[in-house]
mmCIF file with all atom_site columns, C-alpha atoms in Angstrom:
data_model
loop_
_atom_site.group_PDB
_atom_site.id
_atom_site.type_symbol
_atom_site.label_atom_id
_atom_site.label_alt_id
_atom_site.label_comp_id
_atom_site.label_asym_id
_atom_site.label_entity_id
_atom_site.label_seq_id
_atom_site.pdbx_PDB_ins_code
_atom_site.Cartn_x
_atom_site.Cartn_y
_atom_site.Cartn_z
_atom_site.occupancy
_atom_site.B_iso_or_equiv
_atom_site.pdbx_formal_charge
_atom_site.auth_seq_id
_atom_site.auth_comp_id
_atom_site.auth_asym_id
_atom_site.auth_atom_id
_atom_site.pdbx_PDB_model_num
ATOM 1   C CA . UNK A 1 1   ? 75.926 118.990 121.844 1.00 37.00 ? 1   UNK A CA 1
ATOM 2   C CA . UNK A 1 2   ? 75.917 116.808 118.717 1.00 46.00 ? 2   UNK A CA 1
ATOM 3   C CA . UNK A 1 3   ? 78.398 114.090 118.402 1.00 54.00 ? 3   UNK A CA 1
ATOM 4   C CA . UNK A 1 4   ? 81.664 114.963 116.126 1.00 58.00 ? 4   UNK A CA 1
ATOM 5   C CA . UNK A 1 5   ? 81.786 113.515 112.509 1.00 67.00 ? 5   UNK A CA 1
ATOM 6   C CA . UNK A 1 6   ? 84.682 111.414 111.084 1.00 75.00 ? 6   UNK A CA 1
ATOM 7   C CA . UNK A 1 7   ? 87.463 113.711 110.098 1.00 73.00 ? 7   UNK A CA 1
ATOM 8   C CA . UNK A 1 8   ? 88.971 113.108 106.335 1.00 69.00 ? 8   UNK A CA 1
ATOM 9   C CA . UNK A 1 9   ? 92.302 111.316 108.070 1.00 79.00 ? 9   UNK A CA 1
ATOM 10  C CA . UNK A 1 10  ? 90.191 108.728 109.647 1.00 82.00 ? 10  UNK A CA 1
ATOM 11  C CA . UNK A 1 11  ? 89.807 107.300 106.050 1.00 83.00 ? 11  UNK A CA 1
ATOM 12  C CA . UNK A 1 12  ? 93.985 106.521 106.048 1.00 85.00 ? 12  UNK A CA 1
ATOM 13  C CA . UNK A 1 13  ? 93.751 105.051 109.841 1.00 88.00 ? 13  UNK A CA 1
ATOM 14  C CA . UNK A 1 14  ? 91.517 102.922 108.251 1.00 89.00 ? 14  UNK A CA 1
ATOM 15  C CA . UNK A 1 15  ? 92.797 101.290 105.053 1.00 87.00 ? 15  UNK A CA 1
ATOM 16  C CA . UNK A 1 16  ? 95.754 100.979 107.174 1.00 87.00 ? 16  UNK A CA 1
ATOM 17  C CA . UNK A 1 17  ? 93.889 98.858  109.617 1.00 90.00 ? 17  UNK A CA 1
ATOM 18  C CA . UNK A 1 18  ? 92.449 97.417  106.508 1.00 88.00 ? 18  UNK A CA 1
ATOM 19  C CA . UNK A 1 19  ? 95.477 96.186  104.759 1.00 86.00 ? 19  UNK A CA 1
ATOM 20  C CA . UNK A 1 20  ? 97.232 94.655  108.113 1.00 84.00 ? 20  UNK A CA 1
ATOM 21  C CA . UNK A 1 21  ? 94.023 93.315  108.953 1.00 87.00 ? 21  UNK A CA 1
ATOM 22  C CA . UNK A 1 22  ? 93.834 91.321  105.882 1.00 85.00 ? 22  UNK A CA 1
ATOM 23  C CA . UNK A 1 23  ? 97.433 90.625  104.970 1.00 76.00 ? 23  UNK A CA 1
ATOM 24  C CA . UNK A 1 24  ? 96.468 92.753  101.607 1.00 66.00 ? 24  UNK A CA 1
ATOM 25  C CA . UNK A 1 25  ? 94.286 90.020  100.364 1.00 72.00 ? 25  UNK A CA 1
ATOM 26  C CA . UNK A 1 26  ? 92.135 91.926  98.797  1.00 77.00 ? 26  UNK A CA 1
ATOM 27  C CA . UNK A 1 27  ? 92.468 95.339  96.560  1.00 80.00 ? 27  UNK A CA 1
ATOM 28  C CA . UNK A 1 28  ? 93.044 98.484  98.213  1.00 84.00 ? 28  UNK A CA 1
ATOM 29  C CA . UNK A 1 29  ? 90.084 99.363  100.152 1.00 90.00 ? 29  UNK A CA 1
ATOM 30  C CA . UNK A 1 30  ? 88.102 102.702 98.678  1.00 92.00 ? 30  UNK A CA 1
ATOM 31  C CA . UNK A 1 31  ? 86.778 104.909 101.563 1.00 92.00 ? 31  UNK A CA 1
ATOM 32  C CA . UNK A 1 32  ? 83.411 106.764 101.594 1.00 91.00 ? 32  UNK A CA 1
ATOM 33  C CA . UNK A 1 33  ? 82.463 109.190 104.449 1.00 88.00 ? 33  UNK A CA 1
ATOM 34  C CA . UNK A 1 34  ? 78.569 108.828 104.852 1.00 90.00 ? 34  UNK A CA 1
ATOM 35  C CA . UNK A 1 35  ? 75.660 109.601 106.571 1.00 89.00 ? 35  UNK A CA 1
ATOM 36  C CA . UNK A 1 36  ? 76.978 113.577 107.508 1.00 86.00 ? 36  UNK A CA 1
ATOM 37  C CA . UNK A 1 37  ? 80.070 112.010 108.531 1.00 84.00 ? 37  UNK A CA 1
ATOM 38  C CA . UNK A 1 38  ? 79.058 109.200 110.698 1.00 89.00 ? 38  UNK A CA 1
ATOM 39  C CA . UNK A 1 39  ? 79.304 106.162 108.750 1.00 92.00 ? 39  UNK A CA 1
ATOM 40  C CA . UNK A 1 40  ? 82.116 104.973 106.670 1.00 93.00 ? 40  UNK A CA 1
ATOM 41  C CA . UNK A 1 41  ? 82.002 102.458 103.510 1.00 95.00 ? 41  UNK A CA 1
ATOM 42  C CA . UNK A 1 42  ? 84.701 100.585 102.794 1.00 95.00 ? 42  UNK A CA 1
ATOM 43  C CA . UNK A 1 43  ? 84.467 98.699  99.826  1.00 95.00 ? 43  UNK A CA 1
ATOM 44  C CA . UNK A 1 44  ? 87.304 96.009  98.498  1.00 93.00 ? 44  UNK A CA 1
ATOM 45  C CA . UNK A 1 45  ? 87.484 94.038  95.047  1.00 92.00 ? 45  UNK A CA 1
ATOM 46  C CA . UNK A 1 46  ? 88.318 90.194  95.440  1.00 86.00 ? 46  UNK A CA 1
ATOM 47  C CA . UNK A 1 47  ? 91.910 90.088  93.862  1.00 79.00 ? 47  UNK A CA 1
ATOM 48  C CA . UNK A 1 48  ? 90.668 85.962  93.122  1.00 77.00 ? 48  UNK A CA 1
ATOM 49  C CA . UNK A 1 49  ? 87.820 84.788  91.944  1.00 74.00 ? 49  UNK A CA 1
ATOM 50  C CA . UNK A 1 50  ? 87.818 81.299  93.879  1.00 78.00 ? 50  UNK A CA 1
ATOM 51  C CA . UNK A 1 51  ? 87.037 83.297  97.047  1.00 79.00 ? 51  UNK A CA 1
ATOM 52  C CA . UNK A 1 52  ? 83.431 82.582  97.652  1.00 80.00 ? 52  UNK A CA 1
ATOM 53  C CA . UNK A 1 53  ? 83.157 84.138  101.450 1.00 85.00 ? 53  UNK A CA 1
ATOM 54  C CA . UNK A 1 54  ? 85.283 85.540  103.995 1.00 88.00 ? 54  UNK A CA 1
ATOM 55  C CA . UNK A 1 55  ? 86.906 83.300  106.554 1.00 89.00 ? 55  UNK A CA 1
ATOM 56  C CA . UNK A 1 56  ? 85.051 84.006  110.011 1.00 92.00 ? 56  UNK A CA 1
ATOM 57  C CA . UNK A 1 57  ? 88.799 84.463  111.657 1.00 91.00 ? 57  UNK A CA 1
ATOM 58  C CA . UNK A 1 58  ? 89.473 87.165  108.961 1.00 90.00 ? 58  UNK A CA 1
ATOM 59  C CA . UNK A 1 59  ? 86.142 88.739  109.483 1.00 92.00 ? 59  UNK A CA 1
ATOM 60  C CA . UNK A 1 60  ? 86.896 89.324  113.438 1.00 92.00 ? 60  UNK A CA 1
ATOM 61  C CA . UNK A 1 61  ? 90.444 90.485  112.607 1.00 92.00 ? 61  UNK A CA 1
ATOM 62  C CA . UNK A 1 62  ? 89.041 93.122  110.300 1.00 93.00 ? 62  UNK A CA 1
ATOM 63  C CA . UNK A 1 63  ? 86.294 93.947  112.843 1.00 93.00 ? 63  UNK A CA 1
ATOM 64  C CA . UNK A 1 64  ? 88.796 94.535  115.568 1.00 92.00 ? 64  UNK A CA 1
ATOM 65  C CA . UNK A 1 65  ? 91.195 96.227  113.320 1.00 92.00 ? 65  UNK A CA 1
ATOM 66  C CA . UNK A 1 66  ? 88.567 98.940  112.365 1.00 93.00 ? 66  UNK A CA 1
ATOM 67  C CA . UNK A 1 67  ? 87.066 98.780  116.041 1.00 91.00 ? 67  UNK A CA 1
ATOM 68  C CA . UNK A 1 68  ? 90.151 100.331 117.104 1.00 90.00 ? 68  UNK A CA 1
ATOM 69  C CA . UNK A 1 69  ? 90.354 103.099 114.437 1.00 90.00 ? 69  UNK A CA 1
ATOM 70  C CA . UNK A 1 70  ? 86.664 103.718 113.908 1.00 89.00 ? 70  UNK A CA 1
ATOM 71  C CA . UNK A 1 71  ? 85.040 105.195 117.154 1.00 83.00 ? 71  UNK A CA 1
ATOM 72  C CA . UNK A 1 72  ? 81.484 104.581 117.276 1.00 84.00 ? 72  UNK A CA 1
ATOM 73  C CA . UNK A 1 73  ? 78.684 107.149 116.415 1.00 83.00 ? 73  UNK A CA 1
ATOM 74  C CA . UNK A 1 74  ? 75.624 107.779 118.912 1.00 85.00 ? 74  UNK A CA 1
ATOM 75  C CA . UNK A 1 75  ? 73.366 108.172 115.616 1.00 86.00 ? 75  UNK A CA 1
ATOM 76  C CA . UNK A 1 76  ? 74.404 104.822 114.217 1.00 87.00 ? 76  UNK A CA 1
ATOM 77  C CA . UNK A 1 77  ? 72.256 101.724 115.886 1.00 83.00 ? 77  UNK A CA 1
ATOM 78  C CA . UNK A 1 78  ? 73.997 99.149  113.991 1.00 82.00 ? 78  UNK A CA 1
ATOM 79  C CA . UNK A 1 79  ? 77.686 100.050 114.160 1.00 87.00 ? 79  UNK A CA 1
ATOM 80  C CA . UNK A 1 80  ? 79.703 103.144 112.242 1.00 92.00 ? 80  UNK A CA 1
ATOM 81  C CA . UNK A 1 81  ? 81.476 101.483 109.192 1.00 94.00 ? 81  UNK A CA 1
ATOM 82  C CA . UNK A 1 82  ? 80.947 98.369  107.066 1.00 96.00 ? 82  UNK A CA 1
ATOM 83  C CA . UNK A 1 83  ? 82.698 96.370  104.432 1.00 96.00 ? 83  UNK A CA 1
ATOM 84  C CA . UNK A 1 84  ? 81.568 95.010  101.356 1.00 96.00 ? 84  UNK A CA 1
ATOM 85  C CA . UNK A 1 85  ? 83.419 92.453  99.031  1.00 94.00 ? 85  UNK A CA 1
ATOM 86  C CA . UNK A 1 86  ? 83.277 93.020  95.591  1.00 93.00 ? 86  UNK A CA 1
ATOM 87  C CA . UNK A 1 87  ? 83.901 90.012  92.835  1.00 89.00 ? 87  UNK A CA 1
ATOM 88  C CA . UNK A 1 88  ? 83.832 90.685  89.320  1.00 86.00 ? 88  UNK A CA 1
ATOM 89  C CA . UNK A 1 89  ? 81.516 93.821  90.077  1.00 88.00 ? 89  UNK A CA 1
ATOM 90  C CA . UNK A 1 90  ? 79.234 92.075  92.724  1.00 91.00 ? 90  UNK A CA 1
ATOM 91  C CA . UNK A 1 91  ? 78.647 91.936  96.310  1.00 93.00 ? 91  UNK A CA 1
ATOM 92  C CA . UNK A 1 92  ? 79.479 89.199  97.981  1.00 93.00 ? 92  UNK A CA 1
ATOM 93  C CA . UNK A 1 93  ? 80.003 89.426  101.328 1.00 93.00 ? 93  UNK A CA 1
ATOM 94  C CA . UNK A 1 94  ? 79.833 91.902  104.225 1.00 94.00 ? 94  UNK A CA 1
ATOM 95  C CA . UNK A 1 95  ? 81.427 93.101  107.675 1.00 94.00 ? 95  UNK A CA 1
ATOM 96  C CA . UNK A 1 96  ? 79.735 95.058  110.136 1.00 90.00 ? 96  UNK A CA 1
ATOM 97  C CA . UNK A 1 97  ? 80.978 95.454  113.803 1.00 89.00 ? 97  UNK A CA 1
ATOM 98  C CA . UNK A 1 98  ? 76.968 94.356  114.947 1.00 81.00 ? 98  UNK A CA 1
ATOM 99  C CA . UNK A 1 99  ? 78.052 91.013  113.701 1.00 81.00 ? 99  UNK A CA 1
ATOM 100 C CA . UNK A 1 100 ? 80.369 90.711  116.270 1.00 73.00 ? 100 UNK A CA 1
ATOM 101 C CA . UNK A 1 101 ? 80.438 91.117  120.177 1.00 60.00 ? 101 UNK A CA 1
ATOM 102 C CA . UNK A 1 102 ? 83.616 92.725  120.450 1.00 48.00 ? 102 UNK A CA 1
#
């Protein structure tokens, strides 16, 4: 029996968990469904470009936010979803739940 993939409503749970997370900081988060279903993306623009790096207490509240929504995935070693930060068009910081022992 193979584990089940995201279904396409786990991509609202999520920017909702997102966007409280966060206290809408940041743009709306885009969504991408990866990996045959088992990994998500979720990829933000900085709304300010004097924000340099995410605050470690706004890391772990995003990482428990999508914790709760995100289930993990037998297939994926390093955790099912990620963030990236975006400023003017470049990555600059991440969130992944490995980062974290939650």
């Amino acid at each position: 029996m193979t584990a089940q993939a995201f279904s396409p409503e786990a991509a609202e749970k999520v920017t909702t968990a997102f966007v409280h997370a966060t206290g809408a900081r940041w743009s709306f988060p885009r969504v991408e469904i990866q990996d045959r279903g088992t990994f998500m993306l979720i990829s933000v623009d900085s709304l300010s470009p004097e924000i340099h790096e995410i605050e470690l207490p706004v890391k772990k509240s995003i990482a428990q936010a999508l914790n709760q929504v995100i289930p993990p995935h037998p297939t994926q070693q390093f955790g099912s979803w990620m963030v990236v930060f975006f400023r003017e068009g470049k990555m600059f910081e991440t969130v992944h739940p490995s980062e974290f022992e939650l």
